[in-house]
Coordinates of C-alpha atoms in Angstrom, one line a residue:
X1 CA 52.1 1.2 4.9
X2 CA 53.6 -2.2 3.7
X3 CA 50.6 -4.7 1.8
X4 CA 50.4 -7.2 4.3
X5 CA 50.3 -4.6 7.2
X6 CA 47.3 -2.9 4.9
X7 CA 45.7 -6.6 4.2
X8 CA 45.6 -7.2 8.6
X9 CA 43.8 -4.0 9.0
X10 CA 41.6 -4.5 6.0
X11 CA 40.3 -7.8 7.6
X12 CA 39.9 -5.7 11.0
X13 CA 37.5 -3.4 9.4
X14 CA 35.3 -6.5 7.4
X15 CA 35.4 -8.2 11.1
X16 CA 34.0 -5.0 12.7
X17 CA 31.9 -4.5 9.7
X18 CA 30.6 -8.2 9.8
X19 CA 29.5 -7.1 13.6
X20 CA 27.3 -4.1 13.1
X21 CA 24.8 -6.4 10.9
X22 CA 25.1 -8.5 13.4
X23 CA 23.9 -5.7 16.0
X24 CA 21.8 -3.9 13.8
X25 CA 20.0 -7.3 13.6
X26 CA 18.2 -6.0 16.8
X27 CA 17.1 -3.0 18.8
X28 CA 18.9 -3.4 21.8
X29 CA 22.3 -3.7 20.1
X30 CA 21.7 -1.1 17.2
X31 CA 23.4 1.5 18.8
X32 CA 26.6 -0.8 19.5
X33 CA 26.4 -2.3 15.5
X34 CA 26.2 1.4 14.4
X35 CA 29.5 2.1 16.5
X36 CA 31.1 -0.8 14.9
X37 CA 30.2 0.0 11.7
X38 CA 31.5 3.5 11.9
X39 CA 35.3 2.6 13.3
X40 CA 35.2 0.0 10.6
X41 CA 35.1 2.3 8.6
X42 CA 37.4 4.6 9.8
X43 CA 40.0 2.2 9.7
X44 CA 39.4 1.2 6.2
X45 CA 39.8 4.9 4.9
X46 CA 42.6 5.3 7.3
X47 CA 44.7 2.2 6.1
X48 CA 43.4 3.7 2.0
X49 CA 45.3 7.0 2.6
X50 CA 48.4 5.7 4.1
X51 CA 48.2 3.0 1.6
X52 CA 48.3 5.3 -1.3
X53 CA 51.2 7.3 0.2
X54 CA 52.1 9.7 -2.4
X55 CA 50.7 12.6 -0.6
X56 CA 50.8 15.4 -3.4
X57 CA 48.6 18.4 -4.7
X58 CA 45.9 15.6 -5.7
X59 CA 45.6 14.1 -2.9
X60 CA 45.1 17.2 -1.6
X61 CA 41.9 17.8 -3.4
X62 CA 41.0 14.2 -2.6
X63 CA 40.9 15.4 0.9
X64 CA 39.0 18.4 0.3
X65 CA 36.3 16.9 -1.3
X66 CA 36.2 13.8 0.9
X67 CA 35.9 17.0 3.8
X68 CA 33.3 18.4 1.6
X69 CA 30.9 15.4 1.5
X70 CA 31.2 14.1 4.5
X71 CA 30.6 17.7 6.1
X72 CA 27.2 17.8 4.2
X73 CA 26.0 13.9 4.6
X74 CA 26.3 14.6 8.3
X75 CA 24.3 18.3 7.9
X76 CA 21.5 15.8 6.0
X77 CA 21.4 13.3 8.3
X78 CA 21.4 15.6 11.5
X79 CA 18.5 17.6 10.0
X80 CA 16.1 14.9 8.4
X81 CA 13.3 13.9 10.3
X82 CA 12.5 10.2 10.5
X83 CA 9.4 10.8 8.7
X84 CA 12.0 11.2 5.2
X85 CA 14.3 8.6 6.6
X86 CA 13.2 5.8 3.5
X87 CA 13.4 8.5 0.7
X88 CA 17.3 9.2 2.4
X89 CA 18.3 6.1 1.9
X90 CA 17.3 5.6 -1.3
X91 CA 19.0 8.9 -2.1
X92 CA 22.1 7.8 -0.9
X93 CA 21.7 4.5 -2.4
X94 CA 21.9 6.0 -5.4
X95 CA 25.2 8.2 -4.6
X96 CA 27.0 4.7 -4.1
X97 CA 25.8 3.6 -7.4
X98 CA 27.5 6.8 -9.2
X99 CA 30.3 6.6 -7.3
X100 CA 30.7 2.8 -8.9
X101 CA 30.1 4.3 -12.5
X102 CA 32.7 7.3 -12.1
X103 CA 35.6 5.0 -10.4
X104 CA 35.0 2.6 -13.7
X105 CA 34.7 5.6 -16.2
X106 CA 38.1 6.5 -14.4
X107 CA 39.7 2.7 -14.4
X108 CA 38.9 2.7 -18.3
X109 CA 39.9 5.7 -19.2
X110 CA 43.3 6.0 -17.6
X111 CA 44.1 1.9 -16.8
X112 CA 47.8 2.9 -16.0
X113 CA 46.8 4.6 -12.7
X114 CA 45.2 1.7 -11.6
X115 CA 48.2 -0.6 -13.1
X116 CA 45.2 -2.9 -14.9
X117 CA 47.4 -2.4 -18.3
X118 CA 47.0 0.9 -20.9
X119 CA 43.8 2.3 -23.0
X120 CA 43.1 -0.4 -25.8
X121 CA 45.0 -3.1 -23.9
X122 CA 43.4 -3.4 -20.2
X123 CA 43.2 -6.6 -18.6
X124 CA 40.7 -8.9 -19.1
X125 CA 39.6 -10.0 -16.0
X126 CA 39.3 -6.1 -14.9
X127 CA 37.3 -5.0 -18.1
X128 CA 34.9 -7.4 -17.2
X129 CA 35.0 -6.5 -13.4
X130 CA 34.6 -2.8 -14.4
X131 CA 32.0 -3.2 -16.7
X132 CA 29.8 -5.3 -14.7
X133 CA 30.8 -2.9 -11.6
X134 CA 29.7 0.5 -13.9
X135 CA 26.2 -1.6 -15.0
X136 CA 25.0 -2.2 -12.0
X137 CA 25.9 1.0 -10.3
X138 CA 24.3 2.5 -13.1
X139 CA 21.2 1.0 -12.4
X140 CA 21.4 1.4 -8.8
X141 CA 21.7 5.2 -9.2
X142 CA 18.3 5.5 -11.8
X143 CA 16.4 3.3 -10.2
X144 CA 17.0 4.6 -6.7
X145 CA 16.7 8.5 -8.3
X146 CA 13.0 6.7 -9.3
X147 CA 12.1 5.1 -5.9
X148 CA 13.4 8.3 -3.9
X149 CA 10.5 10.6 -6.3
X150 CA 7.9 8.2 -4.9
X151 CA 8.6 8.2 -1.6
X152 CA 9.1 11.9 -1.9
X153 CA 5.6 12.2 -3.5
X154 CA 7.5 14.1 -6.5
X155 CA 6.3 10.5 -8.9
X156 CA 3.2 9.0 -8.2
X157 CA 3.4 5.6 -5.9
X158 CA 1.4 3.8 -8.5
X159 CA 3.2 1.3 -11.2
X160 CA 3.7 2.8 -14.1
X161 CA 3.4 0.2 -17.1
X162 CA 3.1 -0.4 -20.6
X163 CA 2.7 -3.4 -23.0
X164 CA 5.8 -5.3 -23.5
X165 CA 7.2 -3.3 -20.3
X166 CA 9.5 -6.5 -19.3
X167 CA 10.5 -8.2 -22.9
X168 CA 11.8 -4.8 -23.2
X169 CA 13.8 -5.1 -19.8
X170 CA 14.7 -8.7 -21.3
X171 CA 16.0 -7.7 -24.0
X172 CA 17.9 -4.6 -22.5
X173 CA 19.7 -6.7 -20.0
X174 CA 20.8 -9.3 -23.1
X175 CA 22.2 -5.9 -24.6
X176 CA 24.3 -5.2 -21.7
X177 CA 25.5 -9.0 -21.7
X178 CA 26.3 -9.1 -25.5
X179 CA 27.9 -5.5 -25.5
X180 CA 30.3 -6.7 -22.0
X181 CA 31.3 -9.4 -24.4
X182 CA 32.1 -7.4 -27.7
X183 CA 33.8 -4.8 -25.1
X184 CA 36.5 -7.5 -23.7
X185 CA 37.4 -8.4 -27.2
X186 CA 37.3 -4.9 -28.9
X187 CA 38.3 -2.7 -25.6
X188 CA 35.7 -0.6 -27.8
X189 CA 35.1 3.1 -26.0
X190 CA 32.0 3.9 -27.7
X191 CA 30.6 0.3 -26.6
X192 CA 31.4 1.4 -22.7
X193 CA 29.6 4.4 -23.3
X194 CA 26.7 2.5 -24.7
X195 CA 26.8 -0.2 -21.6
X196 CA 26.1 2.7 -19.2
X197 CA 23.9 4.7 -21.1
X198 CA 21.4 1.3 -21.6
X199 CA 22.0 0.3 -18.0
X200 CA 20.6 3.8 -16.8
X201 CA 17.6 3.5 -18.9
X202 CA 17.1 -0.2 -17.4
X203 CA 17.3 1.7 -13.7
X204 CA 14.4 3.2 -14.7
X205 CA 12.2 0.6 -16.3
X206 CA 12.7 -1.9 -13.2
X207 CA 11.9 0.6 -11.0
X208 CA 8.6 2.3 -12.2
X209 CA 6.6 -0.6 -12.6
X210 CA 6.5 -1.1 -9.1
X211 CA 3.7 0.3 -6.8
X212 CA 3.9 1.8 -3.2
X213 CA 3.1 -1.5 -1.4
X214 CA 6.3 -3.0 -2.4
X215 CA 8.4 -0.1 -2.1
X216 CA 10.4 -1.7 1.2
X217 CA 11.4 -4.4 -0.8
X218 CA 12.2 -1.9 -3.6
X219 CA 15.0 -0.1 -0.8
X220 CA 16.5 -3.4 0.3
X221 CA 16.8 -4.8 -3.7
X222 CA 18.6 -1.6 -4.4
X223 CA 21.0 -1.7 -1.5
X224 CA 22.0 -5.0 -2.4
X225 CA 22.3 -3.6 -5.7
X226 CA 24.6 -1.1 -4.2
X227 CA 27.1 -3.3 -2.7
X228 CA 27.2 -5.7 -5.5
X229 CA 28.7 -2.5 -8.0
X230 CA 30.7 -1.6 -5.1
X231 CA 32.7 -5.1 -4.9
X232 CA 32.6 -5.2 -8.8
X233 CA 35.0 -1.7 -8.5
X234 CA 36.3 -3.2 -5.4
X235 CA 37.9 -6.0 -7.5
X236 CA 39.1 -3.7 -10.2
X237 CA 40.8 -1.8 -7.8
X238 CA 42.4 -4.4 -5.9
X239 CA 40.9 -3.3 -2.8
X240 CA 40.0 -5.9 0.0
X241 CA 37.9 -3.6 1.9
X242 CA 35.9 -2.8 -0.9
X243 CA 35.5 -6.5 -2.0
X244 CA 34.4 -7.1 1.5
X245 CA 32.2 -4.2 2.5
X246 CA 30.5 -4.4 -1.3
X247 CA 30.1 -8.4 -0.7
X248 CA 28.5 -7.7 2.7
X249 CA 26.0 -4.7 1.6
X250 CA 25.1 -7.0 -1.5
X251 CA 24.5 -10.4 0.4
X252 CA 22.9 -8.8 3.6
X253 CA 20.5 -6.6 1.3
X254 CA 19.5 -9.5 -0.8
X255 CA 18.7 -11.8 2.2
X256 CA 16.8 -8.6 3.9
X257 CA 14.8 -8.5 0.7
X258 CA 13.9 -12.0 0.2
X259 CA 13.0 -12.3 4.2
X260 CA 10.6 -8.9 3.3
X261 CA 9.2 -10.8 0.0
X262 CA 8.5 -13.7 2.3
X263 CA 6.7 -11.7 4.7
X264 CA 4.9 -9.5 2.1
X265 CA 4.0 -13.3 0.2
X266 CA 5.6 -11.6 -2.8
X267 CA 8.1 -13.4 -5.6
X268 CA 11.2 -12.6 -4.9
X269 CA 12.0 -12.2 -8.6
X270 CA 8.9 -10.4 -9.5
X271 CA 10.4 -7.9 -7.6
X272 CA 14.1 -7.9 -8.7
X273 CA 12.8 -7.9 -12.3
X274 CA 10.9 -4.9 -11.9
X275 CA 7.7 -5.9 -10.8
X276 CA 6.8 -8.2 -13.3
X277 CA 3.4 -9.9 -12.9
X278 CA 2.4 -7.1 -10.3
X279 CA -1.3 -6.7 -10.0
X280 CA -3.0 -2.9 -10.8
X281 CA -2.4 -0.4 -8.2
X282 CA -6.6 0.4 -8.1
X283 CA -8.9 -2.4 -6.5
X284 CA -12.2 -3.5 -7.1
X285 CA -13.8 -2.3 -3.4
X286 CA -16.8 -0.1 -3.1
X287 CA -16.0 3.4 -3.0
X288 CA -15.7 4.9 0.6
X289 CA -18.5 7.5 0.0
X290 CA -21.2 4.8 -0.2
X291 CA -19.7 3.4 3.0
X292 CA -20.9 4.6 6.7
X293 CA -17.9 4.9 9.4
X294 CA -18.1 5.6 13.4
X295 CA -16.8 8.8 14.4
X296 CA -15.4 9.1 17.7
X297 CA -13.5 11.4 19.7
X298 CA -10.9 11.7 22.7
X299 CA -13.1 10.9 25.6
X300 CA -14.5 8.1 24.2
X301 CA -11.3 6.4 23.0
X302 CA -10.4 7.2 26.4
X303 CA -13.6 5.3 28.1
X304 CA -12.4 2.3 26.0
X305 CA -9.4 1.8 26.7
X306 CA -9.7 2.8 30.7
X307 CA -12.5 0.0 31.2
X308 CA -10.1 -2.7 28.6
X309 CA -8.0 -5.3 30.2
X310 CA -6.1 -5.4 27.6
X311 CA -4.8 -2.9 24.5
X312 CA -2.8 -3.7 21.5
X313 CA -0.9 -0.1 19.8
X314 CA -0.4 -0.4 16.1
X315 CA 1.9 2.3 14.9
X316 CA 2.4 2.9 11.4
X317 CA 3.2 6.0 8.7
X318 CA 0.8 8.7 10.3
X319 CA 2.4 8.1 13.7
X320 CA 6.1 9.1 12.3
X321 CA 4.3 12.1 10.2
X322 CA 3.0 13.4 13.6
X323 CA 5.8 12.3 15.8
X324 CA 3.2 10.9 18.2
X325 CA 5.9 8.4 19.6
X326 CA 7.0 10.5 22.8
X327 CA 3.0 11.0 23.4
X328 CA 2.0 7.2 22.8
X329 CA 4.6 6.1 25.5
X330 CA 3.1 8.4 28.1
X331 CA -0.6 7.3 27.3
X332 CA 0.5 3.4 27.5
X333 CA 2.2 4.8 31.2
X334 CA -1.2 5.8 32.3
X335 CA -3.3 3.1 30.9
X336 CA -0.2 0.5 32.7
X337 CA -0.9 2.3 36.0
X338 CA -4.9 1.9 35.8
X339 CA -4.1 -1.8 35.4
X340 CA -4.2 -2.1 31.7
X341 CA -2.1 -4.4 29.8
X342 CA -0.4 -2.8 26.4
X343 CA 1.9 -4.2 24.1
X344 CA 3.0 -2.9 20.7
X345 CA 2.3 -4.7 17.1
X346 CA 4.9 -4.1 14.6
X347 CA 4.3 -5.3 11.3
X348 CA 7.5 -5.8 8.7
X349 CA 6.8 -3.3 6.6
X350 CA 5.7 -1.1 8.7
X351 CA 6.3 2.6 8.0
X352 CA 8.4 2.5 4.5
X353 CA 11.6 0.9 5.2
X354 CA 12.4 -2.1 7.4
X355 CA 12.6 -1.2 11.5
X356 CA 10.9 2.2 10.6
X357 CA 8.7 1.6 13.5
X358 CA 11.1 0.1 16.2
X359 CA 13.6 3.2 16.1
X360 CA 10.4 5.4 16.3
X361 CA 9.2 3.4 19.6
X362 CA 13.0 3.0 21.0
X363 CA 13.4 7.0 20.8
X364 CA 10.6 7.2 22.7
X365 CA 12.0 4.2 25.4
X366 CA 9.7 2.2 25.1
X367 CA 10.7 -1.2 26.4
X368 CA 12.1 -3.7 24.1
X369 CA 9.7 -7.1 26.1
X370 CA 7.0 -4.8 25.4
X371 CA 7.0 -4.7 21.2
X372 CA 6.6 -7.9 19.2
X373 CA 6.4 -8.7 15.8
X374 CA 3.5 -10.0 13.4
X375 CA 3.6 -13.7 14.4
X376 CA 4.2 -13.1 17.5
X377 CA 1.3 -11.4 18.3
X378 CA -1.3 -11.8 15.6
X379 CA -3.1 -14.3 17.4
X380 CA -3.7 -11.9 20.3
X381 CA -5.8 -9.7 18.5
X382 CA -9.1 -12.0 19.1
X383 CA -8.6 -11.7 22.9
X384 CA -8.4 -8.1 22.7
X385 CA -10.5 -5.4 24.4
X386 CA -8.9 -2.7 22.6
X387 CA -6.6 -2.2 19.5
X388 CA -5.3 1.2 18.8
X389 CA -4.2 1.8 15.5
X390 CA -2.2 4.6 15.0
X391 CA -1.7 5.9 11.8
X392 CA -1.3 2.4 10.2
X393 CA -2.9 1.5 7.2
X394 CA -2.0 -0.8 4.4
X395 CA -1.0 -3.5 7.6
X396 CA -4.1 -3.2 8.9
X397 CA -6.6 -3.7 5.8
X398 CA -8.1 -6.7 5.7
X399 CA -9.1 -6.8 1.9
X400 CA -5.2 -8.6 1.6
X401 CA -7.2 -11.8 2.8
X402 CA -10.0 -11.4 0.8
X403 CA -9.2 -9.4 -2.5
X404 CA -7.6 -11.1 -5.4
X405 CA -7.4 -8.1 -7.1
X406 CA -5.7 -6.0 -4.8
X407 CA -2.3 -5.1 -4.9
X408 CA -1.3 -6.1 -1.1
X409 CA -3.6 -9.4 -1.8
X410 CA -1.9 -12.3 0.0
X411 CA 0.5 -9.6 2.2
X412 CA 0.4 -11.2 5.8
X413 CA -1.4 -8.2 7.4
X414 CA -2.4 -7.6 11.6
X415 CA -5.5 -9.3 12.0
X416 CA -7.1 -5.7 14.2
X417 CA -10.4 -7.0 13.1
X418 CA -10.9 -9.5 15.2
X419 CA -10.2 -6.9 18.5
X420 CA -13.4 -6.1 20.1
X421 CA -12.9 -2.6 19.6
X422 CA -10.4 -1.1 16.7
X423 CA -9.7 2.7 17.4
X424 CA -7.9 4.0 14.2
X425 CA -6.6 7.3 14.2
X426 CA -6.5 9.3 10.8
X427 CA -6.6 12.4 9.8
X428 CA -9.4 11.4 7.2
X429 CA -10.3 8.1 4.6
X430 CA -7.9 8.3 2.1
X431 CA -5.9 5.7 1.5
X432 CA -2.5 4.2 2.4
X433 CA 0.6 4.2 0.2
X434 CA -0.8 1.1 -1.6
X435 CA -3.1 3.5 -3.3
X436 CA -6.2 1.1 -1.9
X437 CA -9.2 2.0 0.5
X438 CA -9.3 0.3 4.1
X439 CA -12.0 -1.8 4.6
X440 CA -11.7 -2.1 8.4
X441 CA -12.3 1.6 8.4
X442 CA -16.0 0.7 7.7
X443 CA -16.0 -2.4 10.5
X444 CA -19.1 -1.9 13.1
X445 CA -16.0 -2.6 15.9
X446 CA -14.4 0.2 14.4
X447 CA -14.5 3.8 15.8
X448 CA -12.4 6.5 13.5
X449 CA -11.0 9.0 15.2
X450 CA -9.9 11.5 12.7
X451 CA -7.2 14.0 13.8
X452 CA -3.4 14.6 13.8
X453 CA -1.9 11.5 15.8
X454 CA -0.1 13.5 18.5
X455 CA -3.2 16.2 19.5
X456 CA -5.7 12.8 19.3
X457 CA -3.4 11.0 21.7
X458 CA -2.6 13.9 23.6
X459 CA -6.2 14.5 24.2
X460 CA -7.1 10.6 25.3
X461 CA -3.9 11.3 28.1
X462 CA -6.2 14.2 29.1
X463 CA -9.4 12.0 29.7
X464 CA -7.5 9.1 31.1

């Protein structure tokens, strides 16, 4: 395939790539984004193949392999539940990151195959393109490796910090700077070596400083992180889709993960610099065993909410955990047919990724006009009978408003307090992924109901 005939299609695939964030910005055009997205990207691997054209033995093996992993990402992604769908990202986040470090291990190593010069004389503008393309993916793949064990559970959710924790990071990310520099002007293999080994260790130490209330932001930082290394290789290789798809990932991530800092009232560059100035993980609040809760069960959740006008669902974690989604749509059908009025509150971080929520409720069909964000429905709370919070936690608490020392102090959170009567399904009174206790569980308007999401709302649907 001639260049310019590989440079029209190339633009074709960033246009089509350009329109599934676009439709992934909402829920009613995900599915069409997703489809975009996908023959983008067929195109671009497509045009890649036919642009490379010497079809031999090697290319064979390319073929295989590219079989290979796409056969068992699709097996993953078919078989994990939504539950495990942050922790998968994350994952693969840090696949794209590798695959950054081994395509510039490969460009410095054998230059001539990628016509950037020979070993010990490579181009300048690539070195640097490589080197900055191999740092960052190497911190992209350790510091994804670290946020996928604490979603998993494997690592504790808590930071993890020591004294000096960022002039360490300081000074690690000046090594990387000063060794780029001594590596353009020696072409040094040893000092290549040393840039990757320091900007895995870096991975790490950004990442574990972080607790479990900022872990969204964590996901979208590190998927920007992942298109930035990919456009670094992307201009090493001369590839235009690359450039563009890496410039898109990096740009859109970023902008997702400054909105979510905005939203969680956290510093953006706390966060991209690991955390630093994060509060501790363990708060100041009364322990919940000197602390009396309401226990309730299905029929009376179901008497409150059959004589409410109106009803507000939060959904959160424990409803994904229990896949109560399917079951929460066919309460909210009853209590609509006795006259009730329902709508959904979705708070940003929700879940632990961005949307978590919405695909949950969408599965289910649950109509788009009927789900609304934080600010769009926070102030509804006060004039409502009934809010049902299922499996939410952190979003709900309100020690953010009142806590200085907590670690989601200053985090917009749903105001559910204020509802006349707070419902809150949980299995029991440990706390959310922030690691703190819930002081609404201990509100006189609130009535715990503890049990497994799906049986608890099954069993209201029963005594409506």
């Amino acid at each position: 395939m001639s260049e310019n005939l590989s440079a029209v299609f190339y633009l074709i695939s960033g246009i089509l790539f350009i329109l599934a964030l676009r439709g992934l910005s909402s829920p009613e055009t995900s599915r069409q984004g997703n489809y975009f997205g996908i023959t983008g990207m067929v195109i671009a691997i497509v045009v890649t193949f036919l642009t490379v054209g010497n079809f031999d033995s090697g290319f064979i093996y390319v073929l295989i392999f590219l079989l290979i992993g796409g056969g068992i990402g699709a097996f993953i992604a078919y078989r994990i539940p939504m539950t495990a769908m942050p922790e998968l990202v994350a994952g693969f986040h840090s696949l794209v990151g590798l695959a950054a470090v081994f395509v510039a291990i490969s460009a410095f190593l054998k230059p001539e195959a990628f016509n950037l010069g020979t070993v010990g004389n490579i181009k300048l503008a690539s070195l640097v393109e490589m080197s900055l393309g191999a740092s960052i993916g190497a911190i992209t793949f350790s510091g994804s490796i670290i946020a996928f064990l604490k979603l998993r559970g494997i690592m504790s959710g808590s930071p993890i910090t020591f004294k000096g924790q960022h002039y360490i990071n300081l000074l690690l990310g000046i090594s990387i700077i000063v060794l780029i520099f001594y590596l353009c002007k020696t072409q040094s293999e040893s000092m290549f070596w040393r840039i990757i080994e320091i900007s895995f260790l870096l991975g790490v130490l950004l990442i574990i400083p972080i607790g479990g209330a900022d872990m969204p932001v964590v996901i979208s930082m590190l998927n920007s992180y992942s298109g930035w290394a990919a456009a670094g290789i992307g201009f090493t290789l001369e590839n235009s889709a690359l450039i563009i798809t890496g410039a898109l990932v990096g740009s859109s991530g970023a902008i997702l993960s400054y909105i979510m800092c905005k939203g969680m009232n956290r510093s953006f560059f706390n966060v991209i610099l690991g955390g630093w100035g994060a509060t501790d993980q363990n708060s100041k609040s009364t322990s919940k065993e000197q602390k009396p809760v309401k226990n309730g069960n299905a029929d009376d959740a179901a008497f409150l909410m059959k004589n409410a006008s109106s009803v507000i669902i939060v959904p959160g974690y424990g409803m994904a955990v229990a896949q109560a989604q399917h079951a929460l749509r066919e309460m909210v059908d009853t209590l609509k047919k006795n006259g009730v009025k329902v709508s959904y509150a979705i708070h940003p971080v929700a879940g632990r990724m961005p949307g978590h929520m919405n695909v949950l409720l969408a599965e289910a069909n649950v109509p788009y006009d009927e789900v609304f964000e934080l600010e769009e429905i926070n102030n509804d709370f006060a004039n409502c009978d009934v809010a049902y919070v299922i499996g939410a936690n952190d979003v709900t608490n309100p020690v953010a408003k009142s806590d200085p020392q907590s670690p989601i102090y200053g985090m917009p959170v749903l105001d559910v307090e204020k509802s006349k009567s707070v419902l809150f399904v949980k299995r029991s009174l440990s706390p959310g992924y922030a690691g703190i206790d819930n002081d609404l569980f201990y509100r006189d308007n609130t009535l715990m109901l503890f049990a497994d999401a799906k049986k608890m709302t099954e069993n209201i649907i029963k005594n409506l």
